[in-house]
Structures are given as structure tokens and as C-alpha cells.
mmCIF file of C-alpha atoms and ligand atoms in Angstrom:
data_model
loop_
_atom_site.group_PDB
_atom_site.id
_atom_site.type_symbol
_atom_site.label_atom_id
_atom_site.label_comp_id
_atom_site.label_asym_id
_atom_site.label_seq_id
_atom_site.Cartn_x
_atom_site.Cartn_y
_atom_site.Cartn_z
ATOM 1 C CA MET L 1 78.018 364.254 194.992
ATOM 2 C CA THR L 2 80.698 363.290 192.455
ATOM 3 C CA ALA L 3 80.834 359.831 190.920
ATOM 4 C CA GLU L 4 83.698 358.935 193.266
ATOM 5 C CA GLY L 5 82.071 360.500 196.331
ATOM 6 C CA ASN L 6 84.306 362.770 198.415
ATOM 7 C CA GLY L 7 86.304 360.000 200.043
ATOM 8 C CA SER L 8 84.934 360.120 203.578
ATOM 9 C CA ILE L 9 82.516 357.550 204.962
ATOM 10 C CA LYS L 10 79.127 358.941 205.979
ATOM 11 C CA VAL L 11 75.943 357.345 207.143
ATOM 12 C CA ILE L 12 73.085 357.310 204.613
ATOM 13 C CA ASP L 13 70.062 359.190 205.930
ATOM 14 C CA SER L 14 67.324 356.896 207.218
ATOM 15 C CA HIS L 15 64.771 357.963 204.580
ATOM 16 C CA SER L 16 67.144 356.963 201.755
ATOM 17 C CA VAL L 17 68.036 353.672 203.505
ATOM 18 C CA HIS L 18 64.344 352.880 203.744
ATOM 19 C CA LYS L 19 63.843 353.574 200.029
ATOM 20 C CA ILE L 20 66.910 351.522 199.031
ATOM 21 C CA THR L 21 66.035 348.418 201.070
ATOM 22 C CA SER L 22 62.319 348.626 200.222
ATOM 23 C CA GLY L 23 63.242 348.484 196.544
ATOM 24 C CA GLN L 24 64.677 345.005 197.187
ATOM 25 C CA VAL L 25 61.564 343.643 198.876
ATOM 26 C CA VAL L 26 59.088 344.879 196.288
ATOM 27 C CA ILE L 27 60.927 344.569 193.006
ATOM 28 C CA ASP L 28 58.020 344.583 190.575
ATOM 29 C CA LEU L 29 54.248 344.448 190.261
ATOM 30 C CA GLN L 30 54.081 340.702 190.907
ATOM 31 C CA THR L 31 55.962 340.902 194.211
ATOM 32 C CA ALA L 32 53.752 343.798 195.343
ATOM 33 C CA VAL L 33 50.595 341.762 194.746
ATOM 34 C CA LYS L 34 52.137 338.578 196.127
ATOM 35 C CA GLU L 35 52.908 340.298 199.441
ATOM 36 C CA LEU L 36 49.318 341.480 199.812
ATOM 37 C CA VAL L 37 47.840 338.072 198.965
ATOM 38 C CA GLU L 38 50.253 336.381 201.390
ATOM 39 C CA ASN L 39 49.095 338.724 204.135
ATOM 40 C CA SER L 40 45.494 337.759 203.421
ATOM 41 C CA LEU L 41 46.364 334.041 203.535
ATOM 42 C CA ASP L 42 48.312 334.558 206.776
ATOM 43 C CA ALA L 43 45.227 336.276 208.213
ATOM 44 C CA GLY L 44 43.223 333.083 207.572
ATOM 45 C CA ALA L 45 41.081 334.502 204.750
ATOM 46 C CA THR L 46 38.810 332.105 202.826
ATOM 47 C CA SER L 47 37.977 334.697 200.198
ATOM 48 C CA ILE L 48 40.485 337.002 198.509
ATOM 49 C CA GLU L 49 39.719 339.456 195.750
ATOM 50 C CA VAL L 50 42.488 341.186 193.813
ATOM 51 C CA ARG L 51 41.433 344.238 191.790
ATOM 52 C CA PHE L 52 43.858 345.753 189.330
ATOM 53 C CA LYS L 53 43.096 349.141 187.811
ATOM 54 C CA ASP L 54 44.735 349.790 184.451
ATOM 55 C CA TYR L 55 46.874 346.621 184.720
ATOM 56 C CA GLY L 56 48.112 347.771 188.127
ATOM 57 C CA LEU L 57 49.453 351.106 186.862
ATOM 58 C CA LYS L 58 46.732 353.038 188.626
ATOM 59 C CA SER L 59 46.120 350.836 191.640
ATOM 60 C CA VAL L 60 46.026 347.341 193.094
ATOM 61 C CA GLU L 61 43.548 346.463 195.781
ATOM 62 C CA VAL L 62 43.389 343.214 197.786
ATOM 63 C CA ILE L 63 40.207 342.542 199.728
ATOM 64 C CA ASP L 64 39.994 339.662 202.207
ATOM 65 C CA ASN L 65 37.715 338.201 204.869
ATOM 66 C CA GLY L 66 40.570 337.334 207.232
ATOM 67 C CA SER L 67 41.087 338.193 210.880
ATOM 68 C CA GLY L 68 41.261 341.968 210.385
ATOM 69 C CA ILE L 69 43.759 344.172 212.214
ATOM 70 C CA ALA L 70 43.160 345.050 215.870
ATOM 71 C CA PRO L 71 43.118 348.787 216.747
ATOM 72 C CA GLU L 72 46.177 348.416 219.016
ATOM 73 C CA ASP L 73 48.180 347.303 215.936
ATOM 74 C CA TYR L 74 47.171 350.177 213.625
ATOM 75 C CA ASP L 75 50.281 352.208 214.407
ATOM 76 C CA SER L 76 52.675 349.360 213.651
ATOM 77 C CA VAL L 77 51.235 347.699 210.499
ATOM 78 C CA GLY L 78 53.276 349.884 208.149
ATOM 79 C CA LEU L 79 56.449 350.089 210.234
ATOM 80 C CA LYS L 80 59.569 348.225 209.148
ATOM 81 C CA HIS L 81 60.277 344.972 211.001
ATOM 82 C CA HIS L 82 56.987 345.114 212.844
ATOM 83 C CA THR L 83 55.263 341.789 212.461
ATOM 84 C CA SER L 84 52.736 339.677 214.303
ATOM 85 C CA LYS L 85 54.338 336.464 212.987
ATOM 86 C CA LEU L 86 57.895 336.131 214.275
ATOM 87 C CA ALA L 87 59.537 337.264 217.490
ATOM 88 C CA SER L 88 63.100 335.931 217.293
ATOM 89 C CA PHE L 89 65.644 334.524 214.840
ATOM 90 C CA GLU L 90 65.143 331.020 216.258
ATOM 91 C CA ASP L 91 61.475 331.089 215.204
ATOM 92 C CA LEU L 92 62.567 331.379 211.567
ATOM 93 C CA SER L 93 63.275 327.649 211.192
ATOM 94 C CA THR L 94 59.730 326.735 212.180
ATOM 95 C CA VAL L 95 57.743 329.617 210.694
ATOM 96 C CA LEU L 96 54.680 328.482 208.774
ATOM 97 C CA THR L 97 53.275 331.847 207.730
ATOM 98 C CA PHE L 98 54.222 333.440 204.401
ATOM 99 C CA GLY L 99 55.340 336.674 206.041
ATOM 100 C CA PHE L 100 57.784 336.945 208.916
ATOM 101 C CA ARG L 101 59.937 340.031 208.423
ATOM 102 C CA GLY L 102 57.418 342.836 208.705
ATOM 103 C CA GLU L 103 58.775 344.498 205.571
ATOM 104 C CA ALA L 104 56.060 344.280 202.936
ATOM 105 C CA LEU L 105 53.653 347.007 203.963
ATOM 106 C CA SER L 106 56.455 349.350 204.992
ATOM 107 C CA SER L 107 58.160 348.794 201.614
ATOM 108 C CA LEU L 108 54.915 349.339 199.711
ATOM 109 C CA CYS L 109 54.416 352.604 201.620
ATOM 110 C CA ALA L 110 57.911 353.786 200.627
ATOM 111 C CA LEU L 111 57.401 352.830 196.980
ATOM 112 C CA SER L 112 53.840 354.010 196.261
ATOM 113 C CA GLU L 113 51.923 357.244 195.956
ATOM 114 C CA ALA L 114 49.404 356.124 198.591
ATOM 115 C CA VAL L 115 48.572 353.104 200.742
ATOM 116 C CA THR L 116 45.168 352.771 202.372
ATOM 117 C CA VAL L 117 44.135 350.005 204.759
ATOM 118 C CA THR L 118 40.464 349.392 205.604
ATOM 119 C CA THR L 119 39.953 346.825 208.310
ATOM 120 C CA ALA L 120 37.565 345.308 210.817
ATOM 121 C CA THR L 121 38.031 342.511 213.341
ATOM 122 C CA ALA L 122 35.163 340.175 214.257
ATOM 123 C CA SER L 123 34.233 342.312 217.267
ATOM 124 C CA GLU L 124 34.147 345.539 215.208
ATOM 125 C CA ALA L 125 32.293 344.250 212.142
ATOM 126 C CA PRO L 126 30.089 345.432 210.450
ATOM 127 C CA MET L 127 31.916 348.684 211.123
ATOM 128 C CA GLY L 128 35.535 349.196 210.088
ATOM 129 C CA THR L 129 38.299 351.788 210.092
ATOM 130 C CA ILE L 130 40.134 353.403 207.170
ATOM 131 C CA LEU L 131 43.833 354.076 207.738
ATOM 132 C CA GLU L 132 45.920 356.183 205.396
ATOM 133 C CA LEU L 133 49.627 355.449 205.695
ATOM 134 C CA ASP L 134 52.418 357.872 204.768
ATOM 135 C CA ARG L 135 55.711 357.060 202.986
ATOM 136 C CA ASN L 136 57.268 356.027 206.284
ATOM 137 C CA GLY L 137 54.380 353.690 207.063
ATOM 138 C CA ARG L 138 52.970 355.925 209.788
ATOM 139 C CA VAL L 139 49.217 356.383 210.100
ATOM 140 C CA LYS L 140 48.586 359.871 208.745
ATOM 141 C CA SER L 141 44.825 359.761 209.001
ATOM 142 C CA ARG L 142 42.285 357.463 210.556
ATOM 143 C CA SER L 143 38.616 357.674 209.763
ATOM 144 C CA GLU L 144 36.457 355.541 211.997
ATOM 145 C CA LYS L 145 33.241 353.865 211.133
ATOM 146 C CA THR L 146 32.894 352.744 207.587
ATOM 147 C CA ALA L 147 30.788 349.724 206.653
ATOM 148 C CA ARG L 148 33.109 346.695 206.613
ATOM 149 C CA GLN L 149 32.597 343.009 207.295
ATOM 150 C CA ARG L 150 35.415 341.208 209.092
ATOM 151 C CA GLY L 151 38.621 341.396 207.054
ATOM 152 C CA THR L 152 41.095 343.778 205.503
ATOM 153 C CA THR L 153 41.414 345.735 202.271
ATOM 154 C CA VAL L 154 44.805 347.103 201.286
ATOM 155 C CA ALA L 155 44.865 349.517 198.352
ATOM 156 C CA ILE L 156 48.125 350.596 196.715
ATOM 157 C CA THR L 157 47.936 353.583 194.359
ATOM 158 C CA GLY L 158 50.688 354.712 191.989
ATOM 159 C CA LEU L 159 53.166 351.876 192.559
ATOM 160 C CA PHE L 160 56.821 352.996 192.093
ATOM 161 C CA ARG L 161 55.941 356.683 191.633
ATOM 162 C CA PRO L 162 58.693 357.614 194.149
ATOM 163 C CA LEU L 163 61.243 355.729 191.954
ATOM 164 C CA PRO L 164 60.918 357.380 188.505
ATOM 165 C CA VAL L 165 63.135 354.894 186.622
ATOM 166 C CA ARG L 166 61.271 351.864 187.934
ATOM 167 C CA ARG L 167 57.922 353.547 187.354
ATOM 168 C CA LYS L 168 58.856 354.173 183.699
ATOM 169 C CA GLU L 169 59.863 350.527 183.330
ATOM 170 C CA LEU L 170 56.518 349.446 184.769
ATOM 171 C CA GLU L 171 54.606 351.744 182.410
ATOM 172 C CA ARG L 172 56.600 350.591 179.393
ATOM 173 C CA ASN L 173 55.997 346.895 180.175
ATOM 174 C CA ALA L 174 52.617 347.189 181.885
ATOM 175 C CA LYS L 175 50.930 344.281 180.129
ATOM 176 C CA ARG L 176 53.906 341.959 180.466
ATOM 177 C CA GLU L 177 54.266 342.797 184.165
ATOM 178 C CA PHE L 178 50.538 342.248 184.601
ATOM 179 C CA GLY L 179 50.892 338.846 182.896
ATOM 180 C CA LYS L 180 53.678 337.887 185.315
ATOM 181 C CA ALA L 181 51.505 338.934 188.257
ATOM 182 C CA LEU L 182 48.649 336.767 186.934
ATOM 183 C CA ASN L 183 51.024 333.837 186.587
ATOM 184 C CA LEU L 184 52.194 334.204 190.174
ATOM 185 C CA LEU L 185 48.599 334.540 191.356
ATOM 186 C CA SER L 186 47.872 331.284 189.495
ATOM 187 C CA ALA L 187 50.655 329.677 191.539
ATOM 188 C CA TYR L 188 48.864 330.797 194.709
ATOM 189 C CA ALA L 189 45.527 329.576 193.342
ATOM 190 C CA LEU L 190 46.934 326.081 192.658
ATOM 191 C CA VAL L 191 48.399 325.209 196.057
ATOM 192 C CA PRO L 192 48.136 327.791 198.873
ATOM 193 C CA CYS L 193 44.473 328.499 197.988
ATOM 194 C CA ALA L 194 43.717 324.794 197.437
ATOM 195 C CA LYS L 195 44.992 323.266 200.683
ATOM 196 C CA GLU L 196 43.155 320.057 201.634
ATOM 197 C CA ASN L 197 41.724 321.424 204.857
ATOM 198 C CA LYS L 198 40.800 324.895 203.616
ATOM 199 C CA GLY L 199 39.926 326.183 200.178
ATOM 200 C CA VAL L 200 40.237 329.877 199.411
ATOM 201 C CA ARG L 201 38.079 331.631 196.841
ATOM 202 C CA LEU L 202 40.415 333.795 194.752
ATOM 203 C CA THR L 203 39.121 336.306 192.228
ATOM 204 C CA VAL L 204 41.371 338.533 190.143
ATOM 205 C CA SER L 205 39.997 341.301 187.939
ATOM 206 C CA ASN L 206 41.286 344.199 185.895
ATOM 207 C CA GLN L 207 39.568 347.468 185.118
ATOM 208 C CA PRO L 208 41.309 348.979 182.089
ATOM 209 C CA GLU L 209 41.455 352.748 181.568
ATOM 210 C CA VAL L 210 38.737 352.398 178.909
ATOM 211 C CA GLY L 211 36.325 349.520 178.643
ATOM 212 C CA ARG L 212 34.793 347.004 180.976
ATOM 213 C CA LYS L 213 36.197 345.316 184.038
ATOM 214 C CA THR L 214 37.147 341.724 183.257
ATOM 215 C CA VAL L 215 37.700 338.760 185.546
ATOM 216 C CA GLN L 216 41.150 337.329 184.785
ATOM 217 C CA LEU L 217 41.233 334.380 187.133
ATOM 218 C CA ARG L 218 38.828 332.768 189.549
ATOM 219 C CA THR L 219 38.765 329.740 191.844
ATOM 220 C CA ASP L 220 35.616 328.644 193.636
ATOM 221 C CA GLY L 221 37.174 327.715 196.979
ATOM 222 C CA THR L 222 37.164 323.939 196.465
ATOM 223 C CA PRO L 223 40.134 322.660 198.461
ATOM 224 C CA SER L 224 41.851 320.718 195.661
ATOM 225 C CA THR L 225 44.557 321.497 193.109
ATOM 226 C CA ARG L 226 42.601 319.667 190.413
ATOM 227 C CA ALA L 227 39.603 321.944 191.048
ATOM 228 C CA SER L 228 41.845 325.017 190.797
ATOM 229 C CA ILE L 229 43.356 323.796 187.505
ATOM 230 C CA SER L 230 39.865 323.235 186.172
ATOM 231 C CA SER L 231 38.769 326.737 187.250
ATOM 232 C CA LEU L 232 41.847 328.408 185.772
ATOM 233 C CA TRP L 233 42.190 326.604 182.447
ATOM 234 C CA GLY L 234 39.015 324.589 181.992
ATOM 235 C CA PRO L 235 38.171 320.950 182.863
ATOM 236 C CA ARG L 236 39.745 319.627 179.634
ATOM 237 C CA SER L 237 43.191 320.686 180.833
ATOM 238 C CA LEU L 238 42.965 317.881 183.422
ATOM 239 C CA GLU L 239 42.701 315.198 180.746
ATOM 240 C CA ASN L 240 46.424 315.131 180.046
ATOM 241 C CA LEU L 241 47.550 315.179 183.685
ATOM 242 C CA VAL L 242 48.333 312.461 186.213
ATOM 243 C CA ASP L 243 48.797 312.742 189.963
ATOM 244 C CA LEU L 244 52.316 313.144 191.195
ATOM 245 C CA ASP L 245 53.093 311.490 194.505
ATOM 246 C CA LEU L 246 56.734 310.667 195.021
ATOM 247 C CA CYS L 247 58.545 309.773 198.195
ATOM 248 C CA PHE L 248 62.305 309.387 198.483
ATOM 249 C CA GLN L 249 65.181 309.649 200.902
ATOM 250 C CA VAL L 250 67.781 312.398 200.484
ATOM 251 C CA GLN L 251 71.249 311.853 201.944
ATOM 252 C CA THR L 252 72.510 314.945 203.704
ATOM 253 C CA GLU L 253 75.454 316.453 201.833
ATOM 254 C CA LYS L 254 78.901 316.313 203.463
ATOM 255 C CA SER L 255 79.198 320.098 203.826
ATOM 256 C CA VAL L 256 75.887 320.216 205.741
ATOM 257 C CA LEU L 257 76.926 317.317 208.008
ATOM 258 C CA LYS L 258 80.174 319.150 208.788
ATOM 259 C CA ARG L 259 78.213 322.248 209.819
ATOM 260 C CA ARG L 260 76.027 320.130 212.068
ATOM 261 C CA THR L 261 79.055 318.167 213.332
ATOM 262 C CA ILE L 262 77.468 314.825 212.430
ATOM 263 C CA THR L 263 79.282 311.985 210.631
ATOM 264 C CA GLU L 264 77.853 310.232 207.567
ATOM 265 C CA GLY L 265 77.153 307.092 209.600
ATOM 266 C CA GLU L 266 75.040 309.018 212.096
ATOM 267 C CA ASP L 267 72.934 310.693 209.434
ATOM 268 C CA SER L 268 69.707 309.007 208.408
ATOM 269 C CA GLY L 269 68.941 311.526 205.654
ATOM 270 C CA THR L 270 65.687 313.297 205.020
ATOM 271 C CA GLN L 271 62.416 311.955 203.744
ATOM 272 C CA VAL L 272 61.057 314.119 200.911
ATOM 273 C CA ARG L 273 57.557 313.850 199.540
ATOM 274 C CA VAL L 274 56.482 315.498 196.297
ATOM 275 C CA ARG L 275 52.803 315.975 195.639
ATOM 276 C CA GLY L 276 51.005 317.545 192.711
ATOM 277 C CA LEU L 277 50.219 316.849 189.071
ATOM 278 C CA VAL L 278 52.263 316.384 185.935
ATOM 279 C CA SER L 279 51.571 315.895 182.204
ATOM 280 C CA LYS L 280 51.270 312.338 180.960
ATOM 281 C CA PHE L 281 54.376 311.226 179.098
ATOM 282 C CA ALA L 282 52.652 310.274 175.847
ATOM 283 C CA VAL L 283 53.491 312.510 172.885
ATOM 284 C CA GLY L 284 50.830 315.200 172.530
ATOM 285 C CA CYS L 285 50.035 315.293 176.255
ATOM 286 C CA GLY L 286 52.688 317.892 177.108
ATOM 287 C CA ARG L 287 52.863 321.569 176.248
ATOM 288 C CA ALA L 288 54.822 323.508 173.643
ATOM 289 C CA ALA L 289 56.545 325.623 176.304
ATOM 290 C CA THR L 290 57.516 325.512 179.984
ATOM 291 C CA ASP L 291 54.886 328.151 180.730
ATOM 292 C CA ARG L 292 52.868 326.161 183.257
ATOM 293 C CA GLN L 293 55.371 324.836 185.742
ATOM 294 C CA PHE L 294 54.718 325.643 189.387
ATOM 295 C CA PHE L 295 56.985 324.640 192.261
ATOM 296 C CA TYR L 296 56.497 324.903 195.996
ATOM 297 C CA ILE L 297 58.428 324.049 199.103
ATOM 298 C CA ASN L 298 56.119 323.237 201.991
ATOM 299 C CA GLY L 299 53.331 325.018 200.108
ATOM 300 C CA ARG L 300 55.399 328.167 199.489
ATOM 301 C CA PRO L 301 55.687 329.094 195.773
ATOM 302 C CA CYS L 302 59.317 329.370 194.647
ATOM 303 C CA ASN L 303 61.643 329.018 191.640
ATOM 304 C CA PRO L 304 64.018 326.083 192.266
ATOM 305 C CA SER L 305 65.782 326.155 188.879
ATOM 306 C CA LYS L 306 67.781 322.903 189.322
ATOM 307 C CA VAL L 307 64.637 321.018 190.336
ATOM 308 C CA GLN L 308 62.751 322.431 187.351
ATOM 309 C CA LYS L 309 65.590 321.415 185.026
ATOM 310 C CA ALA L 310 65.550 317.870 186.449
ATOM 311 C CA PHE L 311 61.810 317.494 185.823
ATOM 312 C CA ASN L 312 62.147 318.728 182.244
ATOM 313 C CA GLU L 313 65.108 316.442 181.529
ATOM 314 C CA VAL L 314 63.299 313.341 182.764
ATOM 315 C CA TYR L 315 60.139 314.279 180.873
ATOM 316 C CA ARG L 316 62.038 314.799 177.625
ATOM 317 C CA THR L 317 63.548 311.329 177.767
ATOM 318 C CA PHE L 318 59.972 310.073 177.232
ATOM 319 C CA ASN L 319 58.496 312.931 175.191
ATOM 320 C CA ALA L 320 61.358 314.664 173.405
ATOM 321 C CA THR L 321 59.448 317.474 171.744
ATOM 322 C CA GLN L 322 57.279 318.767 174.575
ATOM 323 C CA SER L 323 57.469 320.226 178.080
ATOM 324 C CA PRO L 324 55.311 319.073 180.958
ATOM 325 C CA PHE L 325 52.692 320.934 182.898
ATOM 326 C CA ILE L 326 53.909 320.641 186.508
ATOM 327 C CA VAL L 327 52.525 321.402 189.929
ATOM 328 C CA ALA L 328 55.005 320.019 192.453
ATOM 329 C CA ASP L 329 54.934 320.711 196.170
ATOM 330 C CA PHE L 330 58.036 319.450 197.996
ATOM 331 C CA ILE L 331 57.231 318.537 201.556
ATOM 332 C CA LEU L 332 60.347 318.469 203.708
ATOM 333 C CA PRO L 333 61.376 319.330 207.266
ATOM 334 C CA THR L 334 61.615 323.106 207.764
ATOM 335 C CA ASN L 335 65.164 322.767 209.122
ATOM 336 C CA THR L 336 66.440 321.390 205.788
ATOM 337 C CA CYS L 337 65.773 324.578 203.854
ATOM 338 C CA ASP L 338 66.206 328.310 204.365
ATOM 339 C CA ILE L 339 63.414 330.617 203.234
ATOM 340 C CA ASN L 340 65.195 333.814 204.266
ATOM 341 C CA VAL L 341 67.566 334.018 201.272
ATOM 342 C CA SER L 342 66.334 336.810 199.039
ATOM 343 C CA PRO L 343 64.318 339.870 200.081
ATOM 344 C CA ASP L 344 61.437 338.829 197.814
ATOM 345 C CA LYS L 345 61.551 335.247 199.272
ATOM 346 C CA ARG L 346 61.305 333.658 195.798
ATOM 347 C CA THR L 347 64.623 331.875 196.259
ATOM 348 C CA ILE L 348 64.734 329.089 198.802
ATOM 349 C CA PHE L 349 68.037 327.527 199.836
ATOM 350 C CA LEU L 350 67.844 323.721 199.935
ATOM 351 C CA HIS L 351 70.619 322.398 202.162
ATOM 352 C CA SER L 352 71.284 319.215 200.179
ATOM 353 C CA GLU L 353 70.000 320.359 196.800
ATOM 354 C CA ASN L 354 72.252 318.195 194.593
ATOM 355 C CA ASN L 355 71.297 315.009 196.426
ATOM 356 C CA LEU L 356 67.653 316.043 196.345
ATOM 357 C CA VAL L 357 67.786 316.587 192.573
ATOM 358 C CA ALA L 358 69.498 313.200 192.096
ATOM 359 C CA GLY L 359 66.872 311.459 194.275
ATOM 360 C CA LEU L 360 64.093 313.222 192.419
ATOM 361 C CA LYS L 361 65.397 312.108 189.021
ATOM 362 C CA VAL L 362 65.650 308.464 190.064
ATOM 363 C CA SER L 363 62.205 308.542 191.637
ATOM 364 C CA CYS L 364 60.648 310.228 188.577
ATOM 365 C CA ILE L 365 62.249 307.769 186.142
ATOM 366 C CA LEU L 366 61.141 304.725 188.188
ATOM 367 C CA ARG L 367 57.617 306.056 188.365
ATOM 368 C CA SER L 368 57.534 306.785 184.625
ATOM 369 C CA ILE L 369 58.794 303.289 183.776
ATOM 370 C CA LEU L 370 56.136 301.761 186.034
ATOM 371 C CA HIS L 371 53.476 303.777 184.227
ATOM 372 C CA LEU L 372 54.824 302.699 180.855
ATOM 373 C CA ILE L 373 54.626 299.040 181.931
ATOM 374 C CA PHE L 374 51.020 299.529 183.080
ATOM 375 C CA TYR L 375 50.280 301.292 179.801
ATOM 376 C CA ALA L 376 51.824 298.467 177.749
ATOM 377 C CA ILE L 377 49.771 295.877 179.681
ATOM 378 C CA PHE L 378 46.643 297.948 179.169
ATOM 379 C CA ILE L 379 47.267 298.340 175.409
ATOM 380 C CA SER L 380 47.902 294.618 174.935
ATOM 381 C CA LYS L 381 44.765 293.762 176.942
ATOM 382 C CA SER L 382 42.565 296.232 175.075
ATOM 383 C CA SER L 383 43.845 295.044 171.674
ATOM 384 C CA ARG L 384 42.876 291.504 172.748
ATOM 385 C CA ASN L 385 39.484 292.711 173.947
ATOM 386 C CA ARG L 386 38.349 295.387 171.501
ATOM 387 C CA SER L 387 34.784 295.389 172.777
ATOM 388 C CA ARG L 388 35.903 296.950 176.071
ATOM 389 C CA PRO L 389 34.740 300.585 176.245
ATOM 390 C CA PRO L 390 37.520 303.184 176.116
ATOM 391 C CA GLY L 391 37.962 305.703 178.927
ATOM 392 C CA VAL L 392 40.717 304.455 181.195
ATOM 393 C CA ARG L 393 43.886 306.156 180.017
ATOM 394 C CA LEU L 394 46.903 305.820 182.228
ATOM 395 C CA MET L 395 49.444 307.786 180.233
HETATM 396 P P1 LIG A 1 54.690 340.358 207.706
HETATM 397 O O1 LIG A 1 53.691 339.729 206.823
HETATM 398 O O2 LIG A 1 56.082 339.906 207.421
HETATM 399 O O3 LIG A 1 54.347 340.278 209.149
HETATM 400 P P2 LIG A 1 53.777 342.845 206.517
HETATM 401 O O4 LIG A 1 54.439 344.167 206.347
HETATM 402 O O5 LIG A 1 53.368 342.140 205.298
HETATM 403 O O6 LIG A 1 54.746 341.938 207.386
HETATM 404 O O7 LIG A 1 52.515 343.044 207.457
HETATM 405 C C1 LIG A 1 52.682 343.634 208.733
HETATM 406 C C2 LIG A 1 51.607 343.162 209.704
HETATM 407 O O8 LIG A 1 50.365 343.748 209.331
HETATM 408 C C3 LIG A 1 51.380 341.673 209.699
HETATM 409 O O9 LIG A 1 52.256 341.012 210.595
HETATM 410 C C4 LIG A 1 49.929 341.565 210.131
HETATM 411 O O10 LIG A 1 49.837 341.573 211.529
HETATM 412 C C5 LIG A 1 49.298 342.854 209.607
HETATM 413 N N1 LIG A 1 48.555 342.639 208.343
HETATM 414 C C6 LIG A 1 48.961 342.992 207.087
HETATM 415 N N2 LIG A 1 48.035 342.659 206.160
HETATM 416 C C7 LIG A 1 47.024 342.060 206.828
HETATM 417 C C8 LIG A 1 45.773 341.462 206.431
HETATM 418 N N3 LIG A 1 45.362 341.410 205.150
HETATM 419 N N4 LIG A 1 44.978 340.962 207.421
HETATM 420 C C9 LIG A 1 45.364 340.994 208.720
HETATM 421 N N5 LIG A 1 46.540 341.531 209.148
HETATM 422 C C10 LIG A 1 47.369 342.059 208.225
HETATM 423 MG MG1 LIG A 2 53.471 340.036 204.820
#
């Protein structure tokens, strides 16, 4: 084909279409791993182990103790748009699972040398089945009866081998890409794996080409974000943090009201709650960089850049030289945001984002001022009563 093409419009063959669209779903090592971990969480796993070999260049394996895959679903697990989680477009506004498009496994099949699924449901355990999927996500071999407790193991070998340019990029930046994957896995460890009602044990290890396997990250399954922070970075990292619990009303923006054909008077706005942890404002309690800032919308990790900017701006009015550690989960009605924006689902569209950011800033500033007042009262009291033992530090 010439650079200009030959002028006539032709349909792209289905194999190429599959490769092109798959490349948008799984864009790098971190999204590949994220998709597998999300599947394990969706399957109700309470234990997830991620094993990288050679920083993910050789393989990535995710082992869970979730529901397993039923034999009648074997043929569809790797097929595009085959999912057990969503049946119609209307369901999208209420979906609570991480996955809903049935694209991850099919994309990983198109973009890897090999994909193997080993699985057992409760009724089949302790025996399981090994499925080898081909590039099109079809089951190319099935070997019955391997020892397997309830759950699923998905192993991806030779990620991006079918796309030579992307593979080269991955090899060139292997350690950096691995670091990004660890950071995203930390985001999952902090909130999705630390939900109040159900903790998930997450273990991440790497086996380098030479040398010993090392554990990179581990949580013990305690259902609390504080426990996860302590497991990831040590108990001392909690000393400089305070709980974040904000609640504010967001006015719906005019453009959204117009779409819903509601007038401003009829709109009561949306209640937003933000839960998590943030660095204390006192100088020395923040971090040198913005490296540990984790955002979620209804427990789904995402990158809301305007929200992140707002947090940093407010923090710097109190502590000009540092950046805060942040874990912030925004809890809002599912019909006020759209999770189906980018193929990798890392971008979430907030319908009234500007008003939300404004409300957040006001709420953060008020809370910070309240803390400063408490702190000032505490300091003046403790200077009057020096015999009082230290230990209670608000900020
Ligand atoms: P989606 O998550 O959007 O449904 P995927 O391609 O990620 O699409 O997965 C396809 C289907 O395979 C899922 O809907 C689910 O039924 C099944 N599946 C994938 N991974 C697992 C797992 N670890 N445990 C149980 N079922 C799984
Ligand atoms: Mg999925």
C-alpha cells in the first residue's frame, strides 16, 4: 500500500481490526496487569497473587481464589464483547464491576505470544482445567484434570510480541514500566483490596532473569486503607496522615441540566462524599513529590487531573514546599459520571466537574482551617500544661 492508499474505501480485515482495537485496551504493562487483577476482584477473590517474570517481559501471571469459570463459559472467555457482567447499554449506568465490555482477555490474546487460563469452580475443585487460548481468543487446547483449588489463574507470556514496535518499547523501558505497574497495583491495594466489608490479600512478586524472586508488595487482607498503607510503606508512614472525610453538595452544571431538560430551580444537586487519608498540613509532614497520590471514583482507581490539581493547590497554601500523600475515594451517584470514556477506563467523565472541583476546594480549605484552630488550641493548652505527656498530634 502507498502512503496515500489507492483512493478507494475498503473494509479492514477482521484480524487487523482486532489487533488495532486491542492495542487501545491494553496499552502497556500496567493496563495488562490491571485488567487481570480487576477480573479477579470481579470474581469475588479474597486472595490475589501477581507473579511477574523478568519484570513482566517474560510473563505475568495472576492467581486468584475467586468464583472460577464454569465449563459452559470456556469458549467465550477470550472472545471480544463476551462478558458475564453487562447485558445492555442501559446497565452501564449502574454497573458495579470493574469489567463490563468483555475486551480484556480478547485483547490480551491478540497482543501476547500465549494466554493460558487454569480454572476451577467450587463444584470442580480440587480439580481444574487448563485452557490455551489462540490469538483470536478461541480455546485451542483444553487439558482436563489438573490440581486446582477454586479460582482462576491467567498467565500471559510474551506481552506485545505481535506488535514489534510496542514490544521494543517495553523492553527498552522494562523497569520503568514495571514501576508503573507496581504503582497501579498499590492503588488497587489501598482501596479496592481494602473495602470495609471484604479485605483482599494481594501479593506481587518478580522473578528476575538471574537472581532470586522478590516480593514487591504485599497486603495481609485487613479490610482497611490504613492497614494497606502500613503493609506497603511501613507503619511509620501513617504518622503524618490524617483521615479525610468530606461531604459537600455539587450544583449540576447548566449544560448537564439542559441535556436532562431540568431547570436550575428543579435541580437539588448531588451529594459527594470523599473518604481516604491525606498528609497533615504541617511543614515536614508532606512529601517531596506527588508520587503517592491515589484517586478513585466509587472505588474505581482513576486519574482525575483537575481534582488532583485542586488538592495540591489547597495543600500548598498551608505547606508551600511539599506535596501531600493522598488517598481520596469520591463517592457519588453512578449516573453523575461516565466510566466508559477511554478504552483503558483510566479516564472517568464527571458530569459537573468544575462545580465538583470548586466544592472540593471550599470543603478542603474549611476543614484545614478547622484543624489549624484545633492545633492552635492544643499548642496553647500544652504550653500552659507542660507536664502533659506528648502523643496527640492533630496536624
Ligand atoms: P469483562 O471483565 O469486561 O467481562 P474480560 O475479557 O476481562 O471481560 O473477561 C471476560 C469474562 O471472563 C468475564 O466476564 C468473566 O466471566 C470471565 N473471567 C475472566 N477472568 C476471570 C477470573 N479471574 N475469574 C472468573 N472469571 C473470569
Ligand atoms: Mg475484565
